[in-house]
Amino acid sequence: KNEVEQSPQNLTAQEGEFITINCSYSVGISALHWLQQHPGGGIVSLFMLSSGKKKHGRLIATINIQEKHSSLHITASHPRDSAVYICAVGGTSYGKLTFGQGTILTVHP
Amino acid sequence: DVKVTQSSRYLVKRTGEKVFLECVQDMDHENMFWYRQDPGLGLRLIYFSYDVKMKEKGDIPEGYSVSREKKERFSLILESASTNQTSMYLCAIGAGTEFYGYTFGSGTRLTVV
């Protein structure tokens, strides 16, 4: 069993829909990261959080430390949100991250 | 803005060649990482370094070595490239915490033929 599990693996939505991607982890963490990778593009950091909730534009990330679970929400989805979304958890050892498999999101106009 | 620069975006090498992938950062950060990214497997840690001349094996170090002679530069070396090392290679710096995050380079897509 992977230490970081994401669901779903693939997600297709229509423009304007509300999207949720889930991440569960089984290890102790110092922070959880949500990353975005557009096709052929590099990886950018969307959120880093260790508790509660963060919001940036149409993106919201939440984390429940007790349940070892995080969600990434996208409100009013747009085709430019089409990308791979990756959940990663950081422990305390030199900043190493453990990554989920990623969720491929496709938003159709 | 933090910059993590990987020397090549695309690289094609022959089986058996010695391959050097370079990563340079401008943040004076202690921690630097090399990952490879493969479809269905996600990102996997090859090696990391937490200071000059200090290195630690990651999850998949076989067939690779690294060098960190200066703080800003972390090199990944494929001693004798093989076709199963065809992959996207990503360099990153960071502490992985909520306040000292992570910055990735743009990646090097290596094809070994």
Tab-separated table of C-alpha atoms in Angstrom:
chain	number	residue	atom	x	y	z
A	1	LYS	CA	0.000	0.000	0.000
A	2	ASN	CA	1.336	3.421	-0.973
A	3	GLU	CA	1.987	5.898	1.798
A	4	VAL	CA	0.073	8.571	-0.126
A	5	GLU	CA	-3.107	7.652	-1.970
A	6	GLN	CA	-5.003	9.991	-4.266
A	7	SER	CA	-8.451	9.625	-5.695
A	8	PRO	CA	-9.688	9.669	-8.297
A	9	GLN	CA	-6.847	8.846	-10.672
A	10	ASN	CA	-8.697	10.408	-13.582
A	11	LEU	CA	-11.371	13.064	-13.489
A	12	THR	CA	-13.341	14.608	-16.317
A	13	ALA	CA	-15.568	17.619	-15.773
A	14	GLN	CA	-17.552	20.205	-17.668
A	15	GLU	CA	-16.591	23.840	-17.409
A	16	GLY	CA	-18.131	25.420	-14.338
A	17	GLU	CA	-18.357	22.270	-12.254
A	18	PHE	CA	-17.100	22.003	-8.678
A	19	ILE	CA	-14.195	19.555	-8.437
A	20	THR	CA	-12.774	17.648	-5.481
A	21	ILE	CA	-9.567	15.629	-5.405
A	22	ASN	CA	-8.782	13.599	-2.307
A	23	CYS	CA	-5.524	12.586	-0.675
A	24	SER	CA	-5.008	10.160	2.191
A	25	TYR	CA	-1.680	9.449	3.818
A	26	SER	CA	-0.420	6.968	6.360
A	27	VAL	CA	2.748	8.591	7.691
A	28	GLY	CA	3.460	11.401	10.092
A	29	ILE	CA	3.939	14.673	8.306
A	30	SER	CA	5.195	18.190	8.840
A	31	ALA	CA	3.214	19.553	5.907
A	32	LEU	CA	1.121	18.483	2.955
A	33	HIS	CA	1.638	19.941	-0.493
A	34	TRP	CA	-0.655	20.226	-3.465
A	35	LEU	CA	1.202	20.537	-6.756
A	36	GLN	CA	0.073	21.191	-10.308
A	37	GLN	CA	1.649	20.014	-13.533
A	38	HIS	CA	0.313	21.087	-16.920
A	39	PRO	CA	0.975	18.815	-19.913
A	40	GLY	CA	4.606	19.193	-20.909
A	41	GLY	CA	5.104	21.668	-18.109
A	42	GLY	CA	7.004	21.868	-14.885
A	43	ILE	CA	5.610	21.319	-11.421
A	44	VAL	CA	4.377	24.292	-9.438
A	45	SER	CA	3.373	24.415	-5.815
A	46	LEU	CA	-0.255	25.382	-5.190
A	47	PHE	CA	-0.529	24.957	-1.425
A	48	MET	CA	1.483	23.961	1.590
A	49	LEU	CA	-0.520	23.314	4.718
A	50	SER	CA	-0.222	21.594	8.050
A	51	SER	CA	-3.666	22.383	9.434
A	52	GLY	CA	-7.026	23.860	8.540
A	53	LYS	CA	-7.790	25.375	5.213
A	54	LYS	CA	-6.193	27.644	2.623
A	55	LYS	CA	-7.756	29.457	-0.305
A	56	HIS	CA	-6.209	30.964	-3.394
A	57	GLY	CA	-8.587	32.263	-6.021
A	58	ARG	CA	-10.840	29.388	-7.087
A	59	LEU	CA	-8.705	26.790	-5.326
A	60	ILE	CA	-9.272	25.624	-1.775
A	61	ALA	CA	-7.202	23.084	0.148
A	62	THR	CA	-8.202	21.504	3.428
A	63	ILE	CA	-6.479	19.073	5.731
A	64	ASN	CA	-7.681	16.922	8.622
A	65	ILE	CA	-4.649	15.855	10.604
A	66	GLN	CA	-6.544	13.379	12.801
A	67	GLU	CA	-8.007	11.579	9.800
A	68	LYS	CA	-4.810	11.974	7.721
A	69	HIS	CA	-6.794	13.300	4.820
A	70	SER	CA	-6.683	16.337	2.573
A	71	SER	CA	-8.880	17.626	-0.215
A	72	LEU	CA	-8.263	20.028	-3.073
A	73	HIS	CA	-11.348	21.802	-4.373
A	74	ILE	CA	-11.684	23.802	-7.564
A	75	THR	CA	-14.729	26.003	-7.840
A	76	ALA	CA	-16.129	27.064	-11.220
A	77	SER	CA	-13.677	24.861	-13.101
A	78	HIS	CA	-12.205	26.080	-16.381
A	79	PRO	CA	-10.429	24.261	-19.232
A	80	ARG	CA	-7.156	25.900	-18.172
A	81	ASP	CA	-7.423	23.929	-14.916
A	82	SER	CA	-6.759	20.769	-16.947
A	83	ALA	CA	-3.553	19.364	-15.456
A	84	VAL	CA	-2.175	16.683	-13.203
A	85	TYR	CA	-2.675	17.459	-9.524
A	86	ILE	CA	-0.242	15.837	-7.150
A	87	CYS	CA	-0.483	15.458	-3.403
A	88	ALA	CA	2.809	15.171	-1.513
A	89	VAL	CA	3.618	14.894	2.153
A	90	GLY	CA	6.739	16.125	3.855
A	91	GLY	CA	8.206	14.562	6.942
A	92	THR	CA	10.954	15.962	9.082
A	93	SER	CA	13.921	14.341	7.354
A	94	TYR	CA	15.750	16.906	5.220
A	95	GLY	CA	12.629	17.978	3.411
A	96	LYS	CA	12.029	14.768	1.532
A	97	LEU	CA	8.575	14.508	0.029
A	98	THR	CA	6.501	11.400	-0.612
A	99	PHE	CA	4.200	11.767	-3.582
A	100	GLY	CA	0.823	10.446	-4.548
A	101	GLN	CA	0.283	9.056	-8.027
A	102	GLY	CA	-1.418	12.183	-9.236
A	103	THR	CA	-4.913	12.937	-10.514
A	104	ILE	CA	-5.359	13.738	-14.183
A	105	LEU	CA	-8.030	16.419	-14.489
A	106	THR	CA	-9.619	17.285	-17.818
A	107	VAL	CA	-12.128	20.116	-17.973
A	108	HIS	CA	-14.158	20.364	-21.171
A	109	PRO	CA	-15.607	23.658	-22.430
B	1	ASP	CA	11.434	34.513	-7.469
B	2	VAL	CA	13.347	31.368	-6.618
B	3	LYS	CA	15.063	29.847	-9.617
B	4	VAL	CA	15.972	26.213	-10.065
B	5	THR	CA	17.593	25.755	-13.439
B	6	GLN	CA	18.154	22.448	-15.159
B	7	SER	CA	20.699	22.620	-17.921
B	8	SER	CA	18.803	20.708	-20.607
B	9	ARG	CA	15.110	20.391	-21.379
B	10	TYR	CA	15.516	17.435	-23.743
B	11	LEU	CA	18.419	15.030	-24.018
B	12	VAL	CA	19.033	11.958	-26.161
B	13	LYS	CA	21.888	9.659	-25.218
B	14	ARG	CA	23.124	6.249	-26.318
B	15	THR	CA	23.162	3.151	-24.138
B	16	GLY	CA	26.401	2.960	-22.164
B	17	GLU	CA	27.146	6.677	-22.264
B	18	LYS	CA	27.962	8.590	-19.105
B	19	VAL	CA	25.331	11.283	-18.655
B	20	PHE	CA	25.460	14.398	-16.509
B	21	LEU	CA	22.313	16.285	-15.522
B	22	GLU	CA	22.949	19.641	-13.909
B	23	CYS	CA	20.798	21.605	-11.507
B	24	VAL	CA	21.591	25.103	-10.263
B	25	GLN	CA	19.677	27.097	-7.645
B	26	ASP	CA	19.877	30.749	-6.689
B	27	MET	CA	18.426	30.472	-3.165
B	28	ASP	CA	21.451	29.269	-1.198
B	29	HIS	CA	19.259	26.415	0.070
B	30	GLU	CA	20.806	23.459	1.871
B	31	ASN	CA	18.441	20.771	0.556
B	32	MET	CA	18.491	19.693	-3.062
B	33	PHE	CA	16.759	16.666	-4.598
B	34	TRP	CA	16.733	14.618	-7.755
B	35	TYR	CA	13.513	12.840	-8.707
B	36	ARG	CA	12.426	10.875	-11.717
B	37	GLN	CA	8.858	10.904	-12.957
B	38	ASP	CA	7.348	8.003	-14.854
B	39	PRO	CA	3.757	7.390	-15.972
B	40	GLY	CA	1.871	5.345	-13.416
B	41	LEU	CA	4.717	5.525	-10.894
B	42	GLY	CA	4.658	9.192	-9.989
B	43	LEU	CA	7.734	10.943	-8.667
B	44	ARG	CA	10.414	8.876	-7.004
B	45	LEU	CA	13.425	10.146	-5.104
B	46	ILE	CA	16.800	9.167	-6.533
B	47	TYR	CA	19.228	11.095	-4.321
B	48	PHE	CA	19.222	14.145	-2.140
B	49	SER	CA	21.807	16.404	-0.582
B	50	TYR	CA	21.507	18.449	2.590
B	51	ASP	CA	24.812	20.301	2.311
B	52	VAL	CA	27.928	20.605	0.199
B	53	LYS	CA	29.577	17.206	-0.304
B	54	MET	CA	26.749	15.555	1.693
B	55	LYS	CA	24.473	13.123	-0.075
B	56	GLU	CA	21.948	10.456	0.787
B	57	LYS	CA	20.365	7.726	-1.284
B	58	GLY	CA	16.699	7.996	-2.016
B	59	ASP	CA	14.322	5.233	-2.984
B	60	ILE	CA	15.829	4.305	-6.355
B	61	PRO	CA	19.562	5.149	-6.387
B	62	GLU	CA	20.731	2.150	-8.427
B	63	GLY	CA	22.525	3.197	-11.590
B	64	TYR	CA	22.918	6.799	-10.447
B	65	SER	CA	25.399	8.882	-8.517
B	66	VAL	CA	25.451	12.544	-7.526
B	67	SER	CA	27.894	15.334	-6.909
B	68	ARG	CA	27.572	18.504	-4.875
B	69	GLU	CA	30.846	20.392	-4.821
B	70	LYS	CA	29.223	23.818	-4.479
B	71	LYS	CA	26.084	24.721	-2.599
B	72	GLU	CA	24.250	26.022	-5.646
B	73	ARG	CA	24.892	23.049	-7.935
B	74	PHE	CA	23.689	19.460	-7.661
B	75	SER	CA	24.579	17.054	-10.437
B	76	LEU	CA	22.997	13.717	-11.239
B	77	ILE	CA	25.246	11.231	-13.008
B	78	LEU	CA	24.172	8.182	-14.956
B	79	GLU	CA	27.353	6.141	-14.958
B	80	SER	CA	26.339	3.950	-17.902
B	81	ALA	CA	22.990	4.957	-19.334
B	82	SER	CA	20.448	2.236	-19.999
B	83	THR	CA	17.097	2.308	-21.776
B	84	ASN	CA	15.226	1.850	-18.483
B	85	GLN	CA	16.604	5.221	-17.405
B	86	THR	CA	14.560	6.948	-20.073
B	87	SER	CA	12.440	9.283	-17.987
B	88	MET	CA	11.670	12.829	-16.900
B	89	TYR	CA	14.206	14.003	-14.326
B	90	LEU	CA	13.272	16.776	-11.932
B	91	CYS	CA	15.486	18.718	-9.588
B	92	ALA	CA	13.979	20.438	-6.549
B	93	ILE	CA	15.022	22.486	-3.571
B	94	GLY	CA	13.178	22.980	-0.339
B	95	ALA	CA	12.428	22.027	3.199
B	96	GLY	CA	9.001	20.524	2.610
B	97	THR	CA	7.431	22.364	5.518
B	98	GLU	CA	4.516	24.751	5.499
B	99	PHE	CA	6.771	27.783	5.627
B	100	TYR	CA	9.738	26.680	3.582
B	101	GLY	CA	8.217	25.003	0.611
B	102	TYR	CA	9.445	23.395	-2.508
B	103	THR	CA	10.585	24.671	-5.887
B	104	PHE	CA	11.026	22.405	-8.877
B	105	GLY	CA	13.146	22.849	-11.952
B	106	SER	CA	11.450	22.582	-15.326
B	107	GLY	CA	12.709	19.048	-15.836
B	108	THR	CA	14.948	17.198	-18.271
B	109	ARG	CA	13.331	14.621	-20.504
B	110	LEU	CA	16.049	12.043	-21.100
B	111	THR	CA	15.761	9.415	-23.807
B	112	VAL	CA	18.316	6.614	-23.872
B	113	VAL	CA	18.487	4.803	-27.203
